C-alpha atoms as one frame of an Amber mdcrd trajectory, in Angstrom:
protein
 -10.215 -14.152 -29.227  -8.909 -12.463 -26.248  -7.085 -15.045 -23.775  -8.516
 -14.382 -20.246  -6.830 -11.915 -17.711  -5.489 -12.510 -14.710  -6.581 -10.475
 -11.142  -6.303  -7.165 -11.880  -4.915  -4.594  -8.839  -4.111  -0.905  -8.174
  -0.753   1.189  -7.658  -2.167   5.001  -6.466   0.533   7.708  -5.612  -2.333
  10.308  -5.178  -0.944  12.636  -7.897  -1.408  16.102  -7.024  -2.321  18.162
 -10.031  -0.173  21.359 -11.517  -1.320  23.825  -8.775  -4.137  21.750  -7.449
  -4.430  21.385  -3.755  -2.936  18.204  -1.994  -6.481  17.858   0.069  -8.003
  17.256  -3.532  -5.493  14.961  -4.612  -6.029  12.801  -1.461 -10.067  13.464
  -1.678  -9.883  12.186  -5.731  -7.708   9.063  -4.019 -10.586   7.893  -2.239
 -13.465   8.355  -4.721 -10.446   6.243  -6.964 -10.157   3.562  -4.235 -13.843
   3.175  -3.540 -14.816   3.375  -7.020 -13.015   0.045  -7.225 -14.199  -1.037
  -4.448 -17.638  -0.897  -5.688 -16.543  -2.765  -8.893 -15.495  -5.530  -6.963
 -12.937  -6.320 -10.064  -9.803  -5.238  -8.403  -7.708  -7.201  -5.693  -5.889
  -4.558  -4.075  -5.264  -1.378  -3.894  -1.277  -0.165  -3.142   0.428   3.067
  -2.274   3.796   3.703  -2.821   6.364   5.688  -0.466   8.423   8.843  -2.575
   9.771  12.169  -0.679  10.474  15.357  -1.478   8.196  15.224  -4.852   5.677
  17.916  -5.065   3.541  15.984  -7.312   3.261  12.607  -5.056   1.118  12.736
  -1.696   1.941   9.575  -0.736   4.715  10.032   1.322   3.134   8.672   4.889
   2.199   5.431   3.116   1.129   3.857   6.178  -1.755   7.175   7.281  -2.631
   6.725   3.363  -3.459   3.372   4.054  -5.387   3.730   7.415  -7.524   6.728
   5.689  -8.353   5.179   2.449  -9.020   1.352   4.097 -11.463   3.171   7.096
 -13.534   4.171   3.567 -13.526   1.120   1.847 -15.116  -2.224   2.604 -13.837
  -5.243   0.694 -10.751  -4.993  -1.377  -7.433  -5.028  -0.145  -4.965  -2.088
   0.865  -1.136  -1.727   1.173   1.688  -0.539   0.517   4.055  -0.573  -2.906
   6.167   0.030  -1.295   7.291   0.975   2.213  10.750   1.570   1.154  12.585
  -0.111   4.451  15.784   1.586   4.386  14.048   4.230   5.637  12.301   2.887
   8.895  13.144   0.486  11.690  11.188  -2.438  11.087   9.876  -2.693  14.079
   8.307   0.361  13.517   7.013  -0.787   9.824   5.458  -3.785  12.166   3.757
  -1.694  14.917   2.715   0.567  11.940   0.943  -2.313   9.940   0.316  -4.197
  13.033  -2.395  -1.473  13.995  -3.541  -1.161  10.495  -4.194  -5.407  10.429
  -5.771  -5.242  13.948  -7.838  -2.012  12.352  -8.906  -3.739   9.100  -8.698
  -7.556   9.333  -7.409  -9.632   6.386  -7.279  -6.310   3.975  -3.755  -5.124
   4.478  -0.600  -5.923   2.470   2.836  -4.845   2.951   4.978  -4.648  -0.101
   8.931  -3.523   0.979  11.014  -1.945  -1.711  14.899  -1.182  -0.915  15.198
   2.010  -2.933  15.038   5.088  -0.846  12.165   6.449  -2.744  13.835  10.045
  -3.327  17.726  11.465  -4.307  20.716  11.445  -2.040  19.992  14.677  -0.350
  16.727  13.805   0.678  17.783  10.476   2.220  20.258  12.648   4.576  16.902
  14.351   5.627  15.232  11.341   6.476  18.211  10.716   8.546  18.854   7.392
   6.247  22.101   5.714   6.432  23.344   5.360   2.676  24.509   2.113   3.445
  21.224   0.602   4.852  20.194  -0.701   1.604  23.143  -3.580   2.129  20.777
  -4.485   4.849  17.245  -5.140   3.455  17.344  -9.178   3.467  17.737  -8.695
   7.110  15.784  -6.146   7.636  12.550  -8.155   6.005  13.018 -11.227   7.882
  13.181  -8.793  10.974  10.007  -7.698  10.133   8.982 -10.882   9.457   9.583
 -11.840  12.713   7.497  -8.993  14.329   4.595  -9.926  12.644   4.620 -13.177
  12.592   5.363 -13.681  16.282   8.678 -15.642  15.497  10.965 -12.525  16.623
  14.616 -12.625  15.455  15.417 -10.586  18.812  15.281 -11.812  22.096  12.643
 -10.042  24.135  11.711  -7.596  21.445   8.168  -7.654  19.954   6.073  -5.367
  17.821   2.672  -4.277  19.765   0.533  -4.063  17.679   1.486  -6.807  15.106
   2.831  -9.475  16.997   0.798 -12.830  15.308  -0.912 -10.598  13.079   0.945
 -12.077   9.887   0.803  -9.516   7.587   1.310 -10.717   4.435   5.183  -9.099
   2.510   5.270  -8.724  -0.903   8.804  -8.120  -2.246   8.806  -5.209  -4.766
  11.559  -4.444  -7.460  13.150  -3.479 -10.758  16.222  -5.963 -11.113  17.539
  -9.597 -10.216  17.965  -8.205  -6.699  13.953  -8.593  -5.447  13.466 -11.474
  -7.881  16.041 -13.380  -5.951  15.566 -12.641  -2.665  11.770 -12.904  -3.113
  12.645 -16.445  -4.391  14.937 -17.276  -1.318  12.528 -15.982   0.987   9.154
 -17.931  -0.345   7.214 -14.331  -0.993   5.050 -12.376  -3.790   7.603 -10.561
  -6.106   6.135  -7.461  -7.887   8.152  -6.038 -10.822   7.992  -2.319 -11.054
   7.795  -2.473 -15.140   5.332   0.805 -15.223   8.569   2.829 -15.088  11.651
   0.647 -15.258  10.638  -2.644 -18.226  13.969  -3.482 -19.033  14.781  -6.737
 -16.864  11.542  -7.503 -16.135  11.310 -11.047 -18.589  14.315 -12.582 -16.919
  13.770 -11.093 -13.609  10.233 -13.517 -13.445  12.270 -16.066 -14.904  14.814
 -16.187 -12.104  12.133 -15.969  -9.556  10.268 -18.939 -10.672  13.601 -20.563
 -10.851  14.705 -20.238  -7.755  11.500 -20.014  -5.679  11.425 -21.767  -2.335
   7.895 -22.296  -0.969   7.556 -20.828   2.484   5.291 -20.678   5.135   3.403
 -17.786   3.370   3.428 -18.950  -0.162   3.509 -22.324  -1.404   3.955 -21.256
  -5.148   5.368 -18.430  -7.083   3.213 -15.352  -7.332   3.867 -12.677 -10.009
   2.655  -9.128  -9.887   3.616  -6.553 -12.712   2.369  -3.004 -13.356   1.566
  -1.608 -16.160   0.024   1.788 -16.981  -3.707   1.663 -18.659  -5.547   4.603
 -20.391  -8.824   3.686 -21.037 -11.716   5.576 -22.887 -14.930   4.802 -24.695
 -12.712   6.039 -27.670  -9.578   4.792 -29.006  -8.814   8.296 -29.958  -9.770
  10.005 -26.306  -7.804   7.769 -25.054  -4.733   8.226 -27.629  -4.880  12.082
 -26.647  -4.861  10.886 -22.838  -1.864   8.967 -23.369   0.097  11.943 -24.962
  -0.853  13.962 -22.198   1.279  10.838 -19.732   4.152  11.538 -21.696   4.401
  15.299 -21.566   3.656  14.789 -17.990   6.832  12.520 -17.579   8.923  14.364
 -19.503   8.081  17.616 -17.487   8.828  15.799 -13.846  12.483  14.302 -15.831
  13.196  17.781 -17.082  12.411  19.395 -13.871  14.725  16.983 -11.753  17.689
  17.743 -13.863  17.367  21.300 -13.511  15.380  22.915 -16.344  13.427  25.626
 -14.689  10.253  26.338 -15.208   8.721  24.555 -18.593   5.735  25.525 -20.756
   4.384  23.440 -23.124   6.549  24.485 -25.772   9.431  23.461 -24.505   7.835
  20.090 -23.208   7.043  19.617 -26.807  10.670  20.477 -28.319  12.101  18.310
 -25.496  10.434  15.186 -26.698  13.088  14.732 -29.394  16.034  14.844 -26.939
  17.360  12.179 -24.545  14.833  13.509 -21.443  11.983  12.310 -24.464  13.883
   9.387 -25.124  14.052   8.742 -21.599  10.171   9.389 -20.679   9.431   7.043
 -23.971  10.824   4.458 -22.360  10.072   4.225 -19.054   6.264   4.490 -20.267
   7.099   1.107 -22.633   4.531  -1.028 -20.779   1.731   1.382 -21.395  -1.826
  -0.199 -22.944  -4.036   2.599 -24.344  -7.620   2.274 -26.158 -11.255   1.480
 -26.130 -12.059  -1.619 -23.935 -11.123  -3.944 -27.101  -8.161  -2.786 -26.967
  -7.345  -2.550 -23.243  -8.635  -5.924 -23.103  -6.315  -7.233 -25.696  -3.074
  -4.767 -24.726  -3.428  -6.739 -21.107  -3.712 -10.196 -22.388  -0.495  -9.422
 -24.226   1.644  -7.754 -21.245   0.439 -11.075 -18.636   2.036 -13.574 -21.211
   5.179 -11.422 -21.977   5.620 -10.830 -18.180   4.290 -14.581 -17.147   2.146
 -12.637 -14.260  -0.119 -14.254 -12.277  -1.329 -10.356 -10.963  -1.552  -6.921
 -12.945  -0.550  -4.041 -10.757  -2.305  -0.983 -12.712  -1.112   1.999 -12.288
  -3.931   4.989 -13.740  -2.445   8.116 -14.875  -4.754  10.086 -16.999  -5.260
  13.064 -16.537  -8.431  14.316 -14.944 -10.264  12.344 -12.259 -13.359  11.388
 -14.496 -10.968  10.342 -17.053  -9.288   7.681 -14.293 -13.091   6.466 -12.960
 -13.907   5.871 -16.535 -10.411   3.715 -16.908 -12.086   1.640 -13.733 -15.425
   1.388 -15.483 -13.839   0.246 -18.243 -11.929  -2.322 -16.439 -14.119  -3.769
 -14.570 -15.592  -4.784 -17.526 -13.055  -6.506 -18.899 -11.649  -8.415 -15.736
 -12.483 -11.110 -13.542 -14.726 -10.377 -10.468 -12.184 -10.717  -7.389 -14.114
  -9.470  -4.824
């Protein structure tokens, strides 16, 4: 017997397909997002900030957010994450301020400290190397903006002053997991690309939690990828598909060129295969059985009170079906 899941949500980076338009990446974003809407078995939907990557159009999280939650009716929509080094937080709070005031009670704010892109990139978004030292700040500055408590005299966000957006710490080491615990906020693991500390990680958050005035008790959130088909076999070939994907985007960022299939193929045995292998470890692929049962698993192993799903199949019927499929295997949420 399957145990029962916990609330199921979404992590969207509207993937642009190999020589597809953007505009249909963004369009296939919203039939995605209100597609689970309809279902009504998802909590929220997230979007998460990356530059300079041709295969990502999520880069203006925040105009992502504002398009896809004017199209949608119920379920929630945010961000996973605004990656703060990169913005003045009173900006982030005027941003998601007007986004709150726009769609009541539906919008989330996850903060990452990454930059979201490489080194040269960051001098492009005119980001400070060293403003990463300054994130713990930085959130309860933000935290002040939108909770109307600011931590600078005479300085307010308009929009978002009161407006109490809710933060969600995001992250991939003991970094988030403590500070979320310091702070009293949601900690979300990124474990759909980086798994390795993600068991102690949740254990030093629950630890060390602090209940604040957003959160009385620990919440959990980790992602994992799901391929889901009618088939276990459809959705087998699906999966292999993810991998060549993620070995192409690896082999392309260290400088490969342009790569066919062949070589995508003879590159799995090397250490960009390796690599790609193991960033996809928290993958659940199958019929609904088996989706069912490959999500039961990954909750107890990451003690979650929240799956972040991230959908990566390729082809946009083959990502509705995953939702079909999902929604009938998950709790109603909405």
């Amino acid at each position: 017997m399957v145990a029962a899941l916990p609330p199921l949500s979404l992590l969207d980076l509207a993937t642009v397909g190999r020589g597809r338009p953007v505009a249909e990446a963004l369009a296939e974003t919203v039939t995605l997002a209100q597609t689970a809407d309809e279902l009504g078995t998802f909590k929220r939907l997230w979007f998460a900030e990356h530059h300079n990557m041709p295969r990502i159009a999520s880069a203006a999280t925040s105009v992502l957010i504002a398009h896809v939650a004017a199209r949608t009716e119920r379920i929630r929509v945010g961000s996973g994450g605004v990656m703060l080094p990169n913005h003045s937080p009173l900006v982030i709070a005027e941003q998601f301020g007007t986004l709150a005031e726009l769609h009541p009670e539906r919008i989330d704010l996850g903060l990452g400290r990454a930059p979201g892109t490489d080194g040269a990139t960051m001098r492009a978004l005119r980001t400070d190397p060293r403003a990463a030292e300054a994130f713990p700040q930085d959130v309860r500055e933000l935290q002040g903006y939108l909770t109307g408590q600011t931590q600078i005299e005479g300085i307010h966000a308009y929009p978002g002053r009161g407006t109490n957006v809710p933060l969600y710490i995001l992250g991939s080491s003991l970094f988030g997991a403590q500070l979320a615990a310091a702070y009293g906020l949601p900690y979300a693991f990124a474990s759909h690309f980086a798994p390795d500390a993600l068991e102690q990680a949740v254990r030093v958050y629950r630890e060390r939690f602090t209940p604040s005035e957003q959160l009385a008790q620990p919440h959990v959130i980790a992602a994992v990828n799901v391929i889901a088909a009618d088939d276990s076999a459809t959705a087998k070939a699906a999966q292999e598909k993810v991998l060549h994907a993620r070995v192409r985007m690896l082999a392309g960022r260290v400088g490969s060129g342009s790569i066919d299939d062949d070589m995508v193929v003879a590159l799995l045995d090397t250490q960009v295969g390796a690599q790609a292998k193991h960033m996809l470890t928290h993958t659940v692929a199958g019929d609904r059985d088996e989706v069912a049962a490959g999500l039961a698993d990954f909750a107890a192993l990451a003690d979650a009170d929240e799956l972040m799903v991230t959908n990566p199949a390729p082809g946009l019927d083959q990502r509705v079906r995953t939702l079909q499929i999902l929604g009938g295997v998950a709790p109603r949420v909405l």
